[in-house]
mmCIF file of C-alpha atoms in Angstrom:
data_model
loop_
_atom_site.group_PDB
_atom_site.id
_atom_site.type_symbol
_atom_site.label_atom_id
_atom_site.label_comp_id
_atom_site.label_asym_id
_atom_site.label_seq_id
_atom_site.Cartn_x
_atom_site.Cartn_y
_atom_site.Cartn_z
ATOM 1 C CA MET A 19 73.789 140.293 75.040
ATOM 2 C CA SER A 20 71.389 141.200 77.835
ATOM 3 C CA GLU A 21 69.559 138.530 79.824
ATOM 4 C CA THR A 22 66.309 139.789 78.297
ATOM 5 C CA SER A 23 67.634 139.411 74.743
ATOM 6 C CA ALA A 24 68.954 135.946 75.595
ATOM 7 C CA PHE A 25 65.519 134.995 76.979
ATOM 8 C CA PHE A 26 63.766 136.004 73.738
ATOM 9 C CA GLU A 27 66.493 134.307 71.680
ATOM 10 C CA ARG A 28 65.827 131.032 73.543
ATOM 11 C CA LEU A 29 62.113 131.332 72.711
ATOM 12 C CA THR A 30 63.016 131.908 69.073
ATOM 13 C CA VAL A 31 65.246 128.832 68.960
ATOM 14 C CA ALA A 32 62.684 126.645 70.783
ATOM 15 C CA GLY A 33 59.957 127.642 68.315
ATOM 16 C CA GLN A 34 57.325 125.449 69.990
ATOM 17 C CA ASP A 35 56.026 124.845 73.511
ATOM 18 C CA PRO A 36 53.420 122.122 74.052
ATOM 19 C CA ARG A 37 52.161 123.867 77.211
ATOM 20 C CA PHE A 38 50.671 126.487 74.879
ATOM 21 C CA SER A 39 48.992 124.083 72.431
ATOM 22 C CA LYS A 40 45.571 125.651 73.068
ATOM 23 C CA VAL A 41 46.810 129.253 73.060
ATOM 24 C CA CYS A 42 46.551 131.752 70.209
ATOM 25 C CA GLY A 43 47.476 135.373 70.647
ATOM 26 C CA SER A 44 50.274 137.869 70.692
ATOM 27 C CA VAL A 45 52.161 139.621 73.452
ATOM 28 C CA ARG A 46 54.274 142.719 72.950
ATOM 29 C CA PHE A 47 56.830 143.557 75.595
ATOM 30 C CA ASP A 48 57.543 147.291 75.866
ATOM 31 C CA ILE A 49 60.768 147.489 77.846
ATOM 32 C CA ARG A 50 61.853 150.962 78.943
ATOM 33 C CA ASP A 51 65.379 151.886 79.900
ATOM 34 C CA ASP A 52 65.596 155.592 80.674
ATOM 35 C CA GLY A 53 64.508 157.210 77.403
ATOM 36 C CA ASN A 54 64.951 154.087 75.261
ATOM 37 C CA LEU A 55 62.185 151.670 74.301
ATOM 38 C CA GLU A 56 62.917 148.091 73.301
ATOM 39 C CA GLN A 57 59.969 146.132 71.898
ATOM 40 C CA TRP A 58 59.626 142.386 71.457
ATOM 41 C CA LEU A 59 56.589 140.709 69.897
ATOM 42 C CA LEU A 60 55.774 137.118 70.827
ATOM 43 C CA GLU A 61 53.161 135.488 68.585
ATOM 44 C CA ILE A 62 51.663 132.194 69.735
ATOM 45 C CA ASP A 63 49.656 129.936 67.452
ATOM 46 C CA HIS A 64 48.693 126.648 69.127
ATOM 47 C CA GLY A 65 52.093 126.281 70.761
ATOM 48 C CA ARG A 66 54.154 127.568 67.850
ATOM 49 C CA MET A 67 56.056 130.645 68.924
ATOM 50 C CA ARG A 68 57.529 133.381 66.821
ATOM 51 C CA VAL A 69 59.542 136.234 68.342
ATOM 52 C CA THR A 70 60.464 139.441 66.559
ATOM 53 C CA ARG A 71 61.619 142.885 67.548
ATOM 54 C CA SER A 72 58.480 144.783 66.651
ATOM 55 C CA GLY A 73 56.123 147.459 67.886
ATOM 56 C CA ALA A 74 53.210 145.929 65.974
ATOM 57 C CA PRO A 75 49.783 145.742 67.643
ATOM 58 C CA ALA A 76 49.279 142.770 69.973
ATOM 59 C CA THR A 77 46.517 141.060 71.926
ATOM 60 C CA THR A 78 48.407 141.933 75.115
ATOM 61 C CA VAL A 79 51.010 144.597 75.857
ATOM 62 C CA ILE A 80 53.289 144.186 78.864
ATOM 63 C CA LYS A 81 55.063 147.375 79.972
ATOM 64 C CA VAL A 82 58.098 146.858 82.151
ATOM 65 C CA SER A 83 61.347 148.602 83.055
ATOM 66 C CA ALA A 84 64.603 147.192 81.668
ATOM 67 C CA PRO A 85 66.022 146.325 85.125
ATOM 68 C CA LEU A 86 62.861 144.407 86.033
ATOM 69 C CA ALA A 87 62.828 142.596 82.661
ATOM 70 C CA GLU A 88 66.432 141.567 83.276
ATOM 71 C CA ALA A 89 65.558 140.274 86.747
ATOM 72 C CA MET A 90 62.612 138.295 85.353
ATOM 73 C CA ALA A 91 64.796 136.779 82.623
ATOM 74 C CA ARG A 92 67.238 135.644 85.351
ATOM 75 C CA GLY A 93 64.438 134.121 87.463
ATOM 76 C CA GLU A 94 64.846 136.622 90.278
ATOM 77 C CA VAL A 95 61.381 138.216 90.032
ATOM 78 C CA ASN A 96 57.956 136.619 89.737
ATOM 79 C CA GLY A 97 55.860 138.335 87.059
ATOM 80 C CA LEU A 98 52.548 137.903 88.871
ATOM 81 C CA ALA A 99 53.979 139.435 92.035
ATOM 82 C CA ALA A 100 55.403 142.327 90.002
ATOM 83 C CA ILE A 101 51.987 142.916 88.373
ATOM 84 C CA THR A 102 50.377 142.916 91.806
ATOM 85 C CA ARG A 103 52.916 145.473 93.056
ATOM 86 C CA GLY A 104 52.265 147.699 90.029
ATOM 87 C CA GLU A 105 55.774 147.238 88.652
ATOM 88 C CA ILE A 106 54.426 145.719 85.433
ATOM 89 C CA MET A 107 51.491 147.179 83.530
ATOM 90 C CA VAL A 108 49.354 144.923 81.337
ATOM 91 C CA ASP A 109 47.069 146.198 78.592
ATOM 92 C CA GLY A 110 44.766 143.694 76.936
ATOM 93 C CA ASP A 111 44.335 140.037 77.810
ATOM 94 C CA LEU A 112 45.505 139.601 81.416
ATOM 95 C CA ALA A 113 44.965 135.840 81.271
ATOM 96 C CA LEU A 114 47.401 135.602 78.351
ATOM 97 C CA ALA A 115 49.935 137.745 80.212
ATOM 98 C CA LEU A 116 49.701 135.430 83.223
ATOM 99 C CA ARG A 117 50.179 132.324 81.035
ATOM 100 C CA ILE A 118 53.289 133.877 79.517
ATOM 101 C CA GLY A 119 54.784 133.816 82.999
ATOM 102 C CA ARG A 120 55.346 130.076 82.510
ATOM 103 C CA LEU A 121 58.061 130.876 79.994
ATOM 104 C CA PHE A 122 60.238 132.714 82.496
ATOM 105 C CA PRO A 123 62.644 130.883 84.807
ATOM 106 C CA ARG A 124 61.296 130.199 88.294
ATOM 107 C CA GLU A 125 64.625 130.658 90.008
ATOM 108 C CA PRO A 126 68.015 132.184 89.239
ATOM 109 C CA GLY A 127 70.151 130.090 86.916
ATOM 110 C CA GLN A 128 67.251 128.109 85.481
ATOM 111 C CA LEU A 129 67.155 128.697 81.726
ATOM 112 C CA GLN A 130 63.470 128.050 81.178
ATOM 113 C CA ARG A 131 60.726 126.013 82.723
ATOM 114 C CA GLU A 132 60.573 122.671 81.078
ATOM 115 C CA ASP A 133 57.597 120.478 80.440
ATOM 116 C CA PRO A 134 58.300 117.170 82.219
ATOM 117 C CA THR A 135 56.488 115.244 79.455
ATOM 118 C CA VAL A 136 58.700 116.571 76.620
ATOM 119 C CA GLY A 137 61.145 113.955 75.398
ATOM 120 C CA ARG A 138 59.647 111.238 77.595
ATOM 121 C CA ASP A 139 58.033 108.100 76.164
ATOM 122 C CA ARG A 140 54.348 107.953 76.962
#
């Protein structure tokens, strides 16, 4: 399994992220590897997340190469920096695309950013 597939699988298993409780929208990742296109659709409804392999229309479409997607899933590349360098193209809601960056690891080996308030008594 690729790092990218593992990243989307973790989102599927998590199912919910309280950091996105005020977010509604969908993001399709178009990941190109030579002549192949892999598409993942992330639908967010007030923090509930659903991930499918789909080319369905989305609020935001993120176009990225497979090697860059792999590096992002490993925490080796910052999405905002890659957008700024023109390595990632975003069609649609840029603000949503930037928020999605919170789901990716910040550094290599980190599975996913965690909300420090999750699981803690308040």
